[in-house]
Every structure is written in structure tokens, then in C-alpha cells.
């Protein structure tokens, strides 16, 4: 897809994506390479990038935004050469993606996410990982999930960190270091506002690059799709492409 879009870039004024976060993720590399602005008509289940950008979820209203043509630069995240808009994560989120089939997403929507999350929680186990920041300092953690956010929203409306924005030139990392999975329920209400980092069992870091290593390769979830594995180098590209926004 990227090669085809790049080849046709000279004939186009913009790249138009109709779908959810996985769909717009698939055109990220082409937009980065060609410099073409990206318009998005949300038609997915979670539509987290649309929420971050303040796009209307109604397709007709989103089309009017595209016709108006207002553009703004946003950051892109990258993991081992693959771009992402919202969040790259490993651990619990990978189990969630594995449990959440495309059929259940279409049929049940957010209820499908909730059911898949409960099943993933039942199987979740802590794992060890080494996190290295841009200053070279390494932290070894025992965690249920490590998530690195480029944008603000993920997982159907959750917030990476209460101050996170998709144009701040920074990545926001959190690590869920609960010894018992059930304790996650005690902070469940803080994820929609990004205040989960206030818990003493949630480690938060901010920076422009993180390296994450695990004892064995672990798959990485990027914008709802399994794309790559550890060891991972996560980097931010500030103002990397232009999105059409309200």
C-alpha cells in the first residue's frame, strides 16, 4: 500500500483514510514520505485518533471538515521502523488484541472491547522488562503492561497521560507494576482521564526515545494491530505530517 500511494503522490492533493485507527495507521508511512496531508473519516470501532484530533464521528460532518481543508502538523511515533499515531504497547494490550476479533468489534462495538478485556485480564501475568531512556539510564521492571503514547487517546477513549498531546514532541510511557492483576480494578476509573499515573504502582516517564528489552521477544500492539516485537526502540518524530482537522 505504501509503495502504491508513494507512486501516485504526484497525482494527489491528499490521502483520505476511511476507517478506524488501524486504517489510518496503514497510510502513515506514505504520508510521511510524500508530505501529503491526511484526511480521516472515522469509521472504526475505537476511533482514538479522531478523538485526539477533535474530529466529528459522524461521517458526513467529518467530510465537511475535509472540504474545509484546515491542516495542522502532528507527531508520529515509530517502533523499529514502523509508525504509529496513538500508542505502542506490550503485555496486557497484546492479549486484548488477541481476544478481540474483527467480528466481535463489528457486532458488539465497545461491549466487545469490554468482554475481550475481561478475558485478557483473566490470563494476564507480570513479565520482566528493561526500559532505557534517552539519557541512557536503564530501569528493570516487573510489569503487566508497558505503553508508550504519541497521541492522547487509545483503547476506545482511554487517555495515555493527563497532559499528553499529539503535537508536543514527546512520548509518554507508563508501566503497570501491580503484583496482583485484580488491583488494576482499583484504578480503572482513572484511565479515561489519564490520572492512572498518580497510583504508586504505575510508573510514568516522558521523553523523545525509549528502548524496551525483554527476556524473550514479545509482540507489540500499535494502534490496535500487532506490528513488531521486542527488543524495541520507540522514537517520536515531531510535526512529521499534516492532518486535516476542524
XYZ file of C-alpha atoms in Angstrom:
246
model
C 0.000 0.000 0.000
C 2.778 2.460 0.884
C 4.585 1.888 -2.413
C 1.372 2.389 -4.391
C 0.488 5.608 -2.578
C 4.006 6.987 -2.970
C 3.964 6.164 -6.703
C 0.697 8.078 -7.159
C 1.611 11.007 -4.898
C 2.188 13.386 -7.795
C -1.429 12.962 -8.885
C -2.950 13.607 -5.453
C -3.674 16.559 -3.163
C -4.222 14.497 -0.033
C -4.522 10.991 1.366
C -8.050 10.188 2.525
C -8.497 7.359 5.032
C -11.971 5.975 5.745
C -11.907 3.647 8.737
C -10.507 3.293 12.234
C -7.083 3.609 13.802
C -5.691 0.565 12.001
C -6.732 2.016 8.645
C -5.140 5.409 9.164
C -2.040 3.703 10.596
C -1.649 1.874 7.265
C -1.156 5.170 5.386
C 1.195 6.782 7.913
C 4.407 5.783 6.134
C 3.144 7.050 2.766
C 2.061 10.374 4.259
C 5.455 10.753 5.940
C 7.363 10.004 2.736
C 5.241 12.106 0.366
C 4.378 15.072 2.594
C 0.719 14.815 1.573
C -1.835 15.859 4.215
C -4.135 13.175 5.607
C -7.903 13.446 5.924
C -9.783 10.990 8.115
C -13.408 9.928 8.037
C -13.853 7.877 11.230
C -15.496 4.526 10.526
C -13.860 2.211 13.048
C -14.757 0.903 16.490
C -12.497 2.974 18.738
C -11.604 5.978 16.518
C -8.997 7.173 19.010
C -7.032 9.345 16.580
C -10.272 11.076 15.614
C -10.951 11.775 19.310
C -7.449 13.140 19.798
C -7.864 15.491 16.824
C -11.400 16.550 17.784
C -12.882 15.159 14.565
C -16.643 14.551 14.459
C -17.504 10.855 14.457
C -20.390 11.429 12.043
C -19.080 10.645 8.519
C -20.943 13.496 6.837
C -19.643 16.018 9.370
C -16.116 14.627 9.006
C -16.367 15.026 5.227
C -17.230 18.704 5.712
C -14.068 19.112 7.804
C -12.038 17.675 4.934
C -13.679 20.035 2.449
C -12.788 22.999 4.660
C -9.156 21.845 4.436
C -7.666 23.229 7.679
C -4.341 21.494 8.348
C -2.234 21.080 11.483
C 1.127 19.333 11.999
C 1.166 16.322 14.340
C 3.835 13.990 15.700
C 4.369 10.401 14.629
C 5.648 7.624 16.842
C 7.942 4.930 15.459
C 8.845 1.452 16.696
C 11.679 -0.315 14.870
C 10.801 1.420 11.596
C 7.000 1.140 11.847
C 4.920 4.271 12.518
C 2.032 4.695 14.952
C -0.282 7.566 15.894
C -1.745 6.670 19.283
C 0.028 4.057 21.421
C 2.557 1.242 21.123
C 2.277 -1.290 23.945
C 3.169 -4.788 25.089
C 1.725 -7.111 27.682
C -1.955 -6.888 28.556
C -2.891 -4.940 25.414
C -1.482 -7.707 23.197
C -3.688 -10.263 24.934
C -6.611 -7.877 24.449
C -5.914 -7.595 20.715
C -5.660 -11.384 20.505
C -9.064 -11.810 22.185
C -10.762 -9.064 20.174
C -11.754 -10.422 16.777
C -12.859 -8.191 13.899
C -16.241 -9.932 14.029
C -16.808 -9.096 17.697
C -15.738 -5.487 17.101
C -18.266 -5.066 14.305
C -21.056 -6.887 16.104
C -20.657 -5.639 19.675
C -18.593 -2.446 19.404
C -17.431 -1.242 22.836
C -19.127 -4.168 24.572
C -16.837 -6.401 22.535
C -13.843 -4.488 23.917
C -15.094 -4.947 27.489
C -15.627 -8.696 27.098
C -12.211 -9.126 25.470
C -10.597 -7.103 28.284
C -12.116 -9.308 30.987
C -10.836 -12.417 29.208
C -7.376 -10.865 28.788
C -7.241 -9.904 32.484
C -8.006 -13.477 33.472
C -4.879 -14.644 31.622
C -2.559 -11.704 32.391
C 0.744 -12.409 34.155
C 3.573 -9.968 35.055
C 6.740 -10.060 32.944
C 10.210 -8.532 33.288
C 11.451 -5.738 31.040
C 14.319 -3.254 30.870
C 13.410 0.337 29.936
C 16.169 2.698 28.821
C 15.508 6.418 28.444
C 17.210 8.893 26.131
C 19.678 9.711 28.949
C 20.942 6.104 28.853
C 19.597 5.228 32.315
C 18.023 1.734 32.466
C 15.215 0.617 34.790
C 14.331 -3.070 35.215
C 10.634 -3.573 35.952
C 8.130 -6.344 36.613
C 5.001 -5.248 34.808
C 1.628 -6.232 33.373
C 1.854 -3.708 30.545
C 4.170 -1.081 29.119
C 2.513 1.536 26.915
C 4.211 4.378 25.053
C 1.881 7.072 23.778
C 2.464 9.515 20.947
C -1.111 10.805 20.941
C -3.668 11.304 23.690
C -6.450 8.716 23.306
C -6.218 4.941 22.907
C -8.258 1.820 23.679
C -11.625 3.345 22.839
C -11.279 6.631 24.718
C -8.656 5.965 27.400
C -6.068 8.733 27.946
C -2.337 7.957 27.944
C -1.442 10.726 30.414
C -3.495 13.695 31.504
C -1.147 16.207 29.840
C -0.398 14.206 26.675
C -0.936 15.802 23.252
C -0.172 14.580 19.737
C 1.819 17.717 18.884
C 4.016 18.119 21.982
C 7.121 16.424 20.555
C 7.199 13.948 23.463
C 6.360 10.314 24.216
C 4.505 9.370 27.401
C 5.298 5.941 28.866
C 3.532 4.121 31.663
C 4.208 0.725 33.226
C 1.555 -1.148 35.260
C 3.613 -2.655 38.066
C 0.835 -4.330 40.056
C 1.720 -7.595 41.762
C -1.921 -8.718 41.623
C -3.982 -8.286 38.449
C -7.185 -7.575 40.377
C -5.637 -4.366 41.752
C -5.998 -2.856 38.300
C -9.713 -2.592 39.051
C -8.952 -0.119 41.848
C -7.689 2.470 39.334
C -9.929 1.555 36.377
C -11.838 4.813 36.687
C -8.682 6.898 36.241
C -7.767 5.665 32.743
C -10.408 7.764 30.904
C -8.839 10.919 32.384
C -5.178 9.860 32.254
C -4.769 10.074 36.025
C -3.691 6.438 36.468
C -0.104 7.659 36.750
C -0.927 9.009 40.219
C -1.011 5.421 41.537
C 2.245 4.377 43.272
C 2.135 1.111 41.290
C 2.099 2.885 37.911
C 5.487 4.137 36.700
C 5.395 7.104 34.299
C 8.186 8.511 32.128
C 8.357 11.193 29.444
C 10.939 11.568 26.703
C 11.716 11.505 22.996
C 13.025 7.934 22.876
C 12.764 4.712 24.861
C 14.391 1.322 24.400
C 12.482 -1.676 25.717
C 14.049 -5.123 26.075
C 12.532 -8.372 27.368
C 13.948 -11.815 28.088
C 12.246 -13.226 25.005
C 10.675 -11.370 22.069
C 7.237 -10.023 22.945
C 4.743 -8.799 20.330
C 3.904 -5.098 20.219
C 0.446 -3.638 19.681
C 0.479 -0.442 17.607
C -2.829 1.371 17.154
C -4.725 -1.877 17.712
C -2.641 -4.035 15.361
C 0.187 -6.440 16.248
C 3.160 -4.961 14.375
C 6.610 -5.989 15.520
C 8.240 -7.282 18.688
C 10.835 -6.505 21.341
C 13.611 -5.506 21.593
C 12.119 -2.178 20.565
C 13.343 1.356 20.011
C 10.434 3.802 20.321
C 11.018 7.283 18.898
C 8.925 10.390 18.252
C 9.072 12.424 15.017
C 7.805 15.916 15.892
C 5.485 17.615 13.376
C 6.071 14.700 10.990
C 2.888 15.013 8.951
C -0.176 17.182 8.423
C -3.718 16.185 9.356
C -6.912 17.901 8.250
C -8.783 18.956 11.393
C -11.764 21.084 12.472
